[in-house]
Amino acid sequence: MAMTFRHPQLSAQQVANQEPSRTASLPDPPVPSEQHYPDAIVLPAPDDTSAVVIESSGPQTKTGSRYTLDRDVVITYGERRVEADHIDYDSDTGDMNASGHLKVTGGRNNESISASHGTMNLKTQTGRFYDVKGSVGFQPRQHANQKMVYQNGSPFLFEGRMVVKTGPESYDVYDGSVTSCELPHPDWQLFAGRFSVANGKATARNSIFRVINVPLVYLPYVTHPVDSEQRQSGFLIPVIGESSTRGLVLGEQIYVVFNRSADMTVGAEYFSKRGWEQSATFRYRGLGDNFALAHYSGLLDRGYVTGGQYVNQGGQDVVFSGRYGLGDKTRFVGDAEYLSSYPYREAFAENFNQAVSSDILSIGYALHEDNGYAWALRADRYQGLKQAATATTPEEQVRIFHSPSADLYAAEHRLGETHLLWSGESTISALKRVQPNFATTGITERFDIHPEISLPFGVNGWRVRPSIGVRDTIYTRSRELSFSSLVPVESGEGINRADVEVGVEARAPVLERTFSSPLTNRLFGSDVKHTIEPMAAYHFVRGVDNFRRLLRFDEIDVVSNTNEVEYGVTQRLFVRPRPSKDPCPQAQDDAAGSAAWTGAAAAGVMGGAPNGVAADAGYIGASSGCGSRELLSWRLTQKYFLNPNFGGAIVTRQRNIFTTTLDLSGVAFLTEPREISPLVSRLRWRTSDHFDVEWDFDLDTGAKKFTSNNVLINFHEGEIFSGLSYARLNAPGRFNIAGFSSAVSDFSQLRFLLGYGGPTKRGFGVAANAGLDLNRDEVQYAALQTQYNWNCCGVSIEYRKYELGQVRNENAYRFNFTLANIGTAGNLRRAERLF
């Protein structure tokens, strides 16, 4: 055992006895009042043992291999440290007797044992300690006023009359208690005659569980995790709740750990008014970004009677997402969901956004990318649900399948030695569509190829990108051309669609000006830079003369003739604080900004970035390099259609969606031939990291209305957080106008959130949110949650209300009581909390 013996106050005779050859060169021993730095002497020992370093500020004696040490003794052995007032230590056997403020710390799990006295062996790392307080995995507080708040994975702390250490990471605690709360006044404790700690967990029999020193339950057998990173299988704390539509809720779950990468939770809940609900969740985390997540929920509904009719809202919902990569270029990805009944989701989903979500997309694909090329094989299923008019009528569905589709994509590549760039995409798909009153018979095959050539160049700061492309699409089935019926009729005749596409995109140099004055410094705290980025584009498509005969499956099928001009401008405000030592002078900053714009604009034009996204990002990055921050951005865009009927594709008094309209806005606006599109505005104002505002609207200047108008406001400062959103949609509906009730998608909603506190904030916290339907003057949902957190436990109580027409009118009361490193009792799940 290699040993370093530090002895700051040995007598000259003691030193001489150890090393006679060095006595002449040693200085006189220091007087007690002088500051002294100890010397170290390395004693020979075998190479395969750990070094022992001994320090003390009091008398030290050595007889053979036995050391007697007093006053502030510290022995360091490997990654462990022993401190005491007095220690007798035998370096040959490793035996140690310690007394007076004994403390043993270190080890892989950051163990700490404080005792009045004890014995141990450094070689075997065994021992016996008395009047013990200890911990495993405890990280001491950095500051005296720092508070410890409960959280899962907190340290394991224990007290006992005696602790017998049986190995490096195993010991028995006799006549003691364990907890995850901060001592000496823990919120909860487990008391038992003996705790055995080994293999990352503590086990005990005949234990008593106390909360705030009040005995609550007797446990014949209990386990408690010691390693915060280790999970173990077992029963979770039961779920108890109450709801106006579900009745009394009682549930239980089982948690199963397969290995360090996979686990599963299986459970069931009983609703006294409705029946049994089952659930299961599987999780897997592999190397890198590989993962798998699956969840199942289902309800065996007894149903209820309303208006003399029986209503059953039972159903199943299955969700899966996963990824598996084969190197950096190949991956398999899946994201799928199966929902058997939309009323089941509306009536029993745990949050409002999920309850009203009516579009379900399941997709799986294999992708290989290499040198700007991508090959993909995919299959997907779209399911669009329309809420039933009453609780007793079934919902309407639109289902579209790609089963499967083989896709090839090529990014822009240089054509030979020229400055021309070529790109392209091609797909071969098997398609099927099912909707009310219509369904394709069998599978429709579709082959699509779309190559393009472009020639980006610059002139006097202008960036121009002309392009030309062709597209050819072949279908094995088509649609009957009928003007007397709004319901589509399938034809078994194949059809071919071919077009020529010509485009020119131009971007002017960025216009900018920096405002520096006492007024701007008072308002913004710095100089302000204003930039203007204008753009214009011309797009021409010719050859799609059979648009109305095409079956619609996805965005490839809505390409139409067009002859249009798009114009827009983006304005930005940057604030640029000026420190005393500015590493980016004005001249260099302007030059860097101009250079960054030139390069970014070239990338945006040559790479075909829509609406200058790449160019904007490049400019922002360059400005940020000199300490600038974007305060405000405002983009205005509009299109002028030289061919207002899009080559005859327009169907009057019906919602029309084309590729050109989707490129401008996701909100439909075409119900008749028109020349001017709505004005699209996107405004964002971010004053700091604590406050930002976003205002997006589509203004239809022809109809003189906002087809969409959305406002988002977020604010947080310290423990206070809030949010406000307003959403207005007044656009053509999903279905035909004549004879259908969904002529217009018209809704106006207001949502807000206000709260104080956080999930781990010690003390009191409260939060509330609500969603209002302004058209109906109704509250769609609302929730109020209060909580109080102690040292390592907390309680939360929530009231939640849903009003979703005749399908759901529910008042629910939820709560949970959380114990650090134990679990949560109650039915308020983490995903539903307002904090």
Coordinates of N, CA and C in Angstrom, one line a residue, residues 12 36 72 83 92 132 150 235 241 384 390 410 504 581 680 746 829:
A12 N 12.4 17.2 15.7 CA 13.6 16.9 15.0 C 14.1 15.5 15.2
H36 N 2.0 27.2 8.8 CA 2.9 26.1 8.4 C 2.2 25.3 7.2
D72 N -7.8 17.0 14.1 CA -8.1 17.3 12.6 C -7.4 16.3 11.7
E83 N -12.2 11.6 8.1 CA -11.9 12.7 9.0 C -12.3 12.3 10.4
D92 N -0.4 -2.0 7.5 CA -0.3 -3.3 6.9 C -1.6 -4.0 6.8
V132 N -25.2 7.4 13.6 CA -24.9 7.7 12.3 C -26.0 8.6 11.6
Y150 N -38.1 19.6 -3.5 CA -38.2 18.2 -3.9 C -38.2 18.1 -5.4
F235 N -45.2 -1.6 -8.4 CA -46.5 -0.9 -8.5 C -46.4 0.6 -8.2
G241 N -59.6 10.0 -8.1 CA -60.1 11.3 -8.6 C -61.6 11.3 -8.7
G384 N -58.9 12.7 -41.7 CA -59.5 14.0 -41.3 C -60.9 13.8 -40.8
T390 N -74.6 15.8 -33.9 CA -75.2 15.5 -32.6 C -74.4 14.3 -32.0
A410 N -33.2 15.4 -55.7 CA -31.8 15.8 -56.0 C -31.8 17.3 -55.7
V504 N -38.8 33.8 -62.4 CA -37.7 34.7 -62.1 C -37.9 35.4 -60.8
K581 N -15.5 48.9 -24.7 CA -14.5 48.3 -25.7 C -15.3 47.6 -26.8
V680 N -50.6 39.4 -47.0 CA -50.1 38.5 -46.0 C -49.1 39.3 -45.1
D746 N -65.5 29.6 -39.7 CA -65.6 30.9 -39.0 C -65.5 30.6 -37.5
R829 N -51.7 14.6 -13.9 CA -50.5 14.2 -14.6 C -49.7 15.4 -15.0

